[in-house]
């Protein structure tokens, strides 16, 4: 009898050791397999195709509507005080973001200077000691068409089902309630909001007493109604007519076109895609080792990253607490950011799992840009307790407010620890070697579409240097004055 027990426990520990499922489905167990064979199994088990855009209808940037949207994305005319455009924080040559931990929208010293070196105007009315007013990191607009469930770090623009009707809920409607004005898709619905945010585009004097819709209507009128007191002389209607017809400069059409331009930013042709689709030389050996760590579960000697960063788009589009250090203004009192909780009153400190496609290009990382190197961000994902204990505040720009950071970060970490204790979070801390970290980073770098490293290729999403239809096109420059 004793023998049988020992035998059984022996079998069990062997299973635990190799991490083999009983049906033998796992990438690691048979060490006689080459790394490519192991990854082939992993790819099969995860049903990966390499390309998350298969089956979706994604516009080309050459489409007339996307071309119109591009011009609108770059105009400061949509900023209340004409000093901020969408592109201020989402430039295609800056990773589809702004390369800042926290964005500076209105009241900057030089509105057309984007990225590093962008500063507040010390004479501005909301200078706030130079600290960024925008509480979160600007996510990339790359591949925005691939999100099926929600946009924003807290998913506050999201697809919902109400009875037997599906639609989009936005901050203009209560949680779970369809916004009938949301427009055709998530990107269009999202584009209705930056113009209503004081810190991002609206400023602190335009339509001060107006609600979101008054702000939107006013913006459309100052481009369409030449009797309006603040009419901006322009030729926009010429660009709208072929697409939307006569007298068509409405806010709904403005965001419809902007959404189409954003949705045309499809960048999925990574070396990893080639590898998944059969070219076994497309990625380095380090990236292959990193892929194994990424996809294999903890029991298989991996790091279970794919529990949350799942599928070809590398996100489950769900909300998880990962306790990324809390810096900046925050969205709640005392510089805290409750994340998804502000929408649902559950999931405190949870944020939407970001996609990892092109993640090499989209730093700083985390919902508030707390990490300014990809390696540090990866170390946090492997072991948040250790990363927080070693967090280096000197990586942040002076414009990032760190008041209460330590205590607020600890609160989120305590929540993560509780979630783990109650089995709500699948995360486990790992003591990784430097080589494992480097391998994971190498894998993440294999998720970059080479177009993004080629100014000519990315140039299709950047208009020619000009004044634009209203004389307010933002021709972005870097801190040395060079055009981006
Ligand atoms: C001042 C900087 C700033 C400006 C200007 C700005 N954004 Fe953003 N954008 C952000 C930040 C910060 C977030 C994240 C906010 C959050 O999640 O709470 C964001 C989020 C987004 C997202 C969601 C992406 C995702 O992965 O969920 C899209 C799309 C987007 N912005 C498009 C636009 C468009 C279109 C405009 C112009 C109408 C615009 N932005 C203007 C900073 C800016
Ligand atoms: C439990 C779910 C979960 C697991 C497991 C997980 N992540 Fe994440 N990851 C997230 C969430 C949520 C965020 C955003 C957190 C925030 O900003 O507050 C994130 C952010 C990131 C970012 C930053 C992306 C950006 O655009 O800012 C990287 C890189 C990353 N994760 C890589 C990994 C790697 C590598 C692993 C495995 C070692 C991993 N993650 C495991 C949920 C997870």
mmCIF file of N, CA, C and O and ligand atoms in Angstrom, residues 73 84-86 88-90 98 103-105 134 136-141 144 147 150-154 156 190-191 194-195 199-201 258 262 331 352, ligand 1:
data_model
loop_
_atom_site.group_PDB
_atom_site.id
_atom_site.type_symbol
_atom_site.label_atom_id
_atom_site.label_comp_id
_atom_site.label_asym_id
_atom_site.label_seq_id
_atom_site.Cartn_x
_atom_site.Cartn_y
_atom_site.Cartn_z
ATOM 1 N N UNK A 73 -7.163 65.456 -37.443
ATOM 2 C CA UNK A 73 -6.357 64.976 -36.310
ATOM 3 C C UNK A 73 -5.226 65.959 -36.008
ATOM 4 O O UNK A 73 -4.747 66.059 -34.889
ATOM 5 N N UNK A 84 -3.941 73.004 -28.992
ATOM 6 C CA UNK A 84 -3.756 71.563 -28.825
ATOM 7 C C UNK A 84 -4.598 70.828 -29.865
ATOM 8 O O UNK A 84 -5.742 71.201 -30.134
ATOM 9 N N UNK A 85 -4.012 69.818 -30.461
ATOM 10 C CA UNK A 85 -4.695 68.977 -31.449
ATOM 11 C C UNK A 85 -4.599 67.532 -30.979
ATOM 12 O O UNK A 85 -3.842 67.227 -30.061
ATOM 13 N N UNK A 86 -5.327 66.633 -31.639
ATOM 14 C CA UNK A 86 -5.177 65.212 -31.286
ATOM 15 C C UNK A 86 -3.714 64.799 -31.367
ATOM 16 O O UNK A 86 -3.200 64.069 -30.510
ATOM 17 N N UNK A 88 -1.106 66.283 -30.798
ATOM 18 C CA UNK A 88 -0.256 66.759 -29.700
ATOM 19 C C UNK A 88 0.197 65.589 -28.821
ATOM 20 O O UNK A 88 1.322 65.557 -28.338
ATOM 21 N N UNK A 89 -0.696 64.647 -28.616
ATOM 22 C CA UNK A 89 -0.374 63.520 -27.728
ATOM 23 C C UNK A 89 -0.360 62.174 -28.438
ATOM 24 O O UNK A 89 -0.151 61.142 -27.796
ATOM 25 N N UNK A 90 -0.613 62.171 -29.739
ATOM 26 C CA UNK A 90 -0.646 60.895 -30.494
ATOM 27 C C UNK A 90 0.039 61.056 -31.838
ATOM 28 O O UNK A 90 -0.616 61.009 -32.882
ATOM 29 N N UNK A 98 3.074 60.336 -27.125
ATOM 30 C CA UNK A 98 3.857 61.576 -27.065
ATOM 31 C C UNK A 98 5.235 61.385 -26.438
ATOM 32 O O UNK A 98 5.950 62.363 -26.247
ATOM 33 N N UNK A 103 0.967 63.425 -20.338
ATOM 34 C CA UNK A 103 0.848 64.372 -21.450
ATOM 35 C C UNK A 103 0.726 65.811 -20.986
ATOM 36 O O UNK A 103 0.182 66.093 -19.919
ATOM 37 N N UNK A 104 1.190 66.708 -21.841
ATOM 38 C CA UNK A 104 0.919 68.138 -21.683
ATOM 39 C C UNK A 104 0.081 68.538 -22.887
ATOM 40 O O UNK A 104 0.524 68.418 -24.028
ATOM 41 N N UNK A 105 -1.154 68.968 -22.646
ATOM 42 C CA UNK A 105 -2.045 69.345 -23.736
ATOM 43 C C UNK A 105 -2.067 70.844 -23.915
ATOM 44 O O UNK A 105 -1.209 71.417 -24.598
ATOM 45 N N UNK A 134 -2.669 66.284 -17.070
ATOM 46 C CA UNK A 134 -3.287 65.056 -17.576
ATOM 47 C C UNK A 134 -2.842 63.903 -16.670
ATOM 48 O O UNK A 134 -1.648 63.722 -16.444
ATOM 49 N N UNK A 136 -3.015 60.557 -16.925
ATOM 50 C CA UNK A 136 -2.593 59.247 -17.402
ATOM 51 C C UNK A 136 -1.688 59.362 -18.612
ATOM 52 O O UNK A 136 -1.658 60.390 -19.287
ATOM 53 N N UNK A 137 -1.000 58.278 -18.909
ATOM 54 C CA UNK A 137 -0.148 58.189 -20.086
ATOM 55 C C UNK A 137 -1.019 58.075 -21.337
ATOM 56 O O UNK A 137 -2.027 57.366 -21.330
ATOM 57 N N UNK A 138 -0.618 58.766 -22.399
ATOM 58 C CA UNK A 138 -1.361 58.685 -23.660
ATOM 59 C C UNK A 138 -1.075 57.347 -24.329
ATOM 60 O O UNK A 138 0.054 57.085 -24.743
ATOM 61 N N UNK A 139 -2.079 56.478 -24.450
ATOM 62 C CA UNK A 139 -1.833 55.204 -25.130
ATOM 63 C C UNK A 139 -1.653 55.445 -26.625
ATOM 64 O O UNK A 139 -2.059 56.469 -27.152
ATOM 65 N N UNK A 140 -1.048 54.486 -27.291
ATOM 66 C CA UNK A 140 -0.806 54.627 -28.724
ATOM 67 C C UNK A 140 -2.107 54.512 -29.516
ATOM 68 O O UNK A 140 -3.008 53.768 -29.142
ATOM 69 N N UNK A 141 -2.149 55.249 -30.621
ATOM 70 C CA UNK A 141 -3.272 55.052 -31.549
ATOM 71 C C UNK A 141 -2.985 53.907 -32.533
ATOM 72 O O UNK A 141 -3.881 53.514 -33.280
ATOM 73 N N UNK A 144 -5.533 50.745 -33.079
ATOM 74 C CA UNK A 144 -6.707 51.012 -32.252
ATOM 75 C C UNK A 144 -7.942 50.290 -32.809
ATOM 76 O O UNK A 144 -8.855 49.935 -32.068
ATOM 77 N N UNK A 147 -9.084 46.814 -31.052
ATOM 78 C CA UNK A 147 -9.772 46.629 -29.765
ATOM 79 C C UNK A 147 -11.245 46.332 -30.025
ATOM 80 O O UNK A 147 -11.935 47.106 -30.674
ATOM 81 N N UNK A 150 -13.161 47.653 -25.573
ATOM 82 C CA UNK A 150 -13.202 48.985 -24.962
ATOM 83 C C UNK A 150 -11.980 49.807 -25.310
ATOM 84 O O UNK A 150 -10.963 49.281 -25.753
ATOM 85 N N UNK A 151 -12.086 51.108 -25.109
ATOM 86 C CA UNK A 151 -10.959 52.032 -25.211
ATOM 87 C C UNK A 151 -10.809 52.770 -23.883
ATOM 88 O O UNK A 151 -11.739 52.821 -23.083
ATOM 89 N N UNK A 152 -9.628 53.370 -23.709
ATOM 90 C CA UNK A 152 -9.162 54.047 -22.492
ATOM 91 C C UNK A 152 -8.625 53.015 -21.498
ATOM 92 O O UNK A 152 -9.002 51.842 -21.519
ATOM 93 N N UNK A 153 -7.747 53.486 -20.625
ATOM 94 C CA UNK A 153 -7.125 52.614 -19.622
ATOM 95 C C UNK A 153 -8.182 51.974 -18.720
ATOM 96 O O UNK A 153 -7.971 50.901 -18.171
ATOM 97 N N UNK A 154 -9.296 52.675 -18.541
ATOM 98 C CA UNK A 154 -10.341 52.126 -17.668
ATOM 99 C C UNK A 154 -11.554 51.646 -18.465
ATOM 100 O O UNK A 154 -12.605 51.358 -17.905
ATOM 101 N N UNK A 156 -13.680 53.152 -20.392
ATOM 102 C CA UNK A 156 -14.938 53.901 -20.231
ATOM 103 C C UNK A 156 -15.664 54.183 -21.549
ATOM 104 O O UNK A 156 -16.791 54.688 -21.525
ATOM 105 N N UNK A 190 -14.711 57.389 -29.026
ATOM 106 C CA UNK A 190 -13.651 57.942 -28.171
ATOM 107 C C UNK A 190 -13.305 59.367 -28.583
ATOM 108 O O UNK A 190 -13.082 60.227 -27.725
ATOM 109 N N UNK A 191 -13.276 59.623 -29.903
ATOM 110 C CA UNK A 191 -12.833 60.925 -30.419
ATOM 111 C C UNK A 191 -13.757 62.071 -30.003
ATOM 112 O O UNK A 191 -13.412 63.241 -30.156
ATOM 113 N N UNK A 194 -11.768 63.936 -26.152
ATOM 114 C CA UNK A 194 -10.617 64.811 -25.867
ATOM 115 C C UNK A 194 -10.946 66.304 -25.981
ATOM 116 O O UNK A 194 -10.434 67.107 -25.195
ATOM 117 N N UNK A 195 -11.826 66.678 -26.905
ATOM 118 C CA UNK A 195 -12.157 68.102 -27.080
ATOM 119 C C UNK A 195 -12.935 68.660 -25.886
ATOM 120 O O UNK A 195 -13.031 69.871 -25.711
ATOM 121 N N UNK A 199 -7.891 69.783 -19.781
ATOM 122 C CA UNK A 199 -6.431 69.605 -19.784
ATOM 123 C C UNK A 199 -5.916 69.184 -21.153
ATOM 124 O O UNK A 199 -4.808 69.533 -21.540
ATOM 125 N N UNK A 200 -6.716 68.401 -21.870
ATOM 126 C CA UNK A 200 -6.214 67.871 -23.142
ATOM 127 C C UNK A 200 -6.367 68.879 -24.284
ATOM 128 O O UNK A 200 -5.408 69.195 -24.965
ATOM 129 N N UNK A 201 -7.611 69.374 -24.509
ATOM 130 C CA UNK A 201 -7.824 70.226 -25.678
ATOM 131 C C UNK A 201 -8.697 71.455 -25.418
ATOM 132 O O UNK A 201 -8.534 72.479 -26.048
ATOM 133 N N UNK A 258 -12.074 61.332 -38.219
ATOM 134 C CA UNK A 258 -10.911 61.128 -37.341
ATOM 135 C C UNK A 258 -10.787 59.649 -36.978
ATOM 136 O O UNK A 258 -9.699 59.059 -37.028
ATOM 137 N N UNK A 262 -7.588 57.074 -37.586
ATOM 138 C CA UNK A 262 -6.949 56.306 -36.510
ATOM 139 C C UNK A 262 -7.005 54.815 -36.811
ATOM 140 O O UNK A 262 -6.039 54.081 -36.602
ATOM 141 N N UNK A 331 -6.676 60.274 -10.808
ATOM 142 C CA UNK A 331 -8.070 60.565 -11.184
ATOM 143 C C UNK A 331 -8.952 60.674 -9.949
ATOM 144 O O UNK A 331 -10.128 61.012 -10.051
ATOM 145 N N UNK A 352 -6.953 48.311 -17.982
ATOM 146 C CA UNK A 352 -7.098 47.391 -19.112
ATOM 147 C C UNK A 352 -5.730 46.847 -19.536
ATOM 148 O O UNK A 352 -4.766 47.611 -19.658
HETATM 149 C C1 LIG B 1 -3.177 66.183 -24.004
HETATM 150 C C2 LIG B 1 -2.957 64.917 -24.617
HETATM 151 C C3 LIG B 1 -4.044 64.305 -25.468
HETATM 152 C C4 LIG B 1 -4.728 64.848 -26.536
HETATM 153 C C5 LIG B 1 -4.626 66.247 -27.073
HETATM 154 C C6 LIG B 1 -5.543 63.789 -27.060
HETATM 155 N N1 LIG B 1 -5.339 62.641 -26.351
HETATM 156 FE FE1 LIG B 1 -6.040 60.802 -26.777
HETATM 157 N N2 LIG B 1 -5.418 60.156 -24.993
HETATM 158 C C7 LIG B 1 -4.640 60.854 -24.106
HETATM 159 C C8 LIG B 1 -4.572 60.152 -22.843
HETATM 160 C C9 LIG B 1 -3.811 60.602 -21.602
HETATM 161 C C10 LIG B 1 -5.369 58.994 -22.990
HETATM 162 C C11 LIG B 1 -5.665 57.947 -21.918
HETATM 163 C C12 LIG B 1 -6.762 58.490 -21.024
HETATM 164 C C13 LIG B 1 -7.400 57.441 -20.157
HETATM 165 O O1 LIG B 1 -7.315 56.260 -20.490
HETATM 166 O O2 LIG B 1 -8.017 57.801 -19.154
HETATM 167 C C14 LIG B 1 -5.863 59.017 -24.370
HETATM 168 C C15 LIG B 1 -6.593 57.990 -24.963
HETATM 169 C C16 LIG B 1 -6.892 57.949 -26.308
HETATM 170 C C17 LIG B 1 -7.379 56.794 -27.026
HETATM 171 C C18 LIG B 1 -7.625 55.415 -26.426
HETATM 172 C C19 LIG B 1 -6.584 54.426 -26.874
HETATM 173 C C20 LIG B 1 -6.703 53.115 -26.167
HETATM 174 O O3 LIG B 1 -5.858 52.249 -26.379
HETATM 175 O O4 LIG B 1 -7.638 52.896 -25.397
HETATM 176 C C21 LIG B 1 -7.583 57.187 -28.326
HETATM 177 C C22 LIG B 1 -8.060 56.333 -29.462
HETATM 178 C C23 LIG B 1 -7.255 58.594 -28.397
HETATM 179 N N3 LIG B 1 -6.816 59.010 -27.167
HETATM 180 C C24 LIG B 1 -7.444 59.398 -29.513
HETATM 181 C C25 LIG B 1 -7.428 60.793 -29.448
HETATM 182 C C26 LIG B 1 -8.054 61.683 -30.413
HETATM 183 C C27 LIG B 1 -8.854 61.237 -31.615
HETATM 184 C C28 LIG B 1 -7.803 62.955 -30.015
HETATM 185 C C29 LIG B 1 -8.300 64.246 -30.617
HETATM 186 C C30 LIG B 1 -9.747 64.383 -30.753
HETATM 187 C C31 LIG B 1 -6.977 62.851 -28.802
HETATM 188 N N4 LIG B 1 -6.820 61.530 -28.484
HETATM 189 C C32 LIG B 1 -6.417 63.925 -28.130
HETATM 190 C C33 LIG B 1 -4.017 62.048 -24.378
HETATM 191 C C34 LIG B 1 -4.450 62.931 -25.354
#
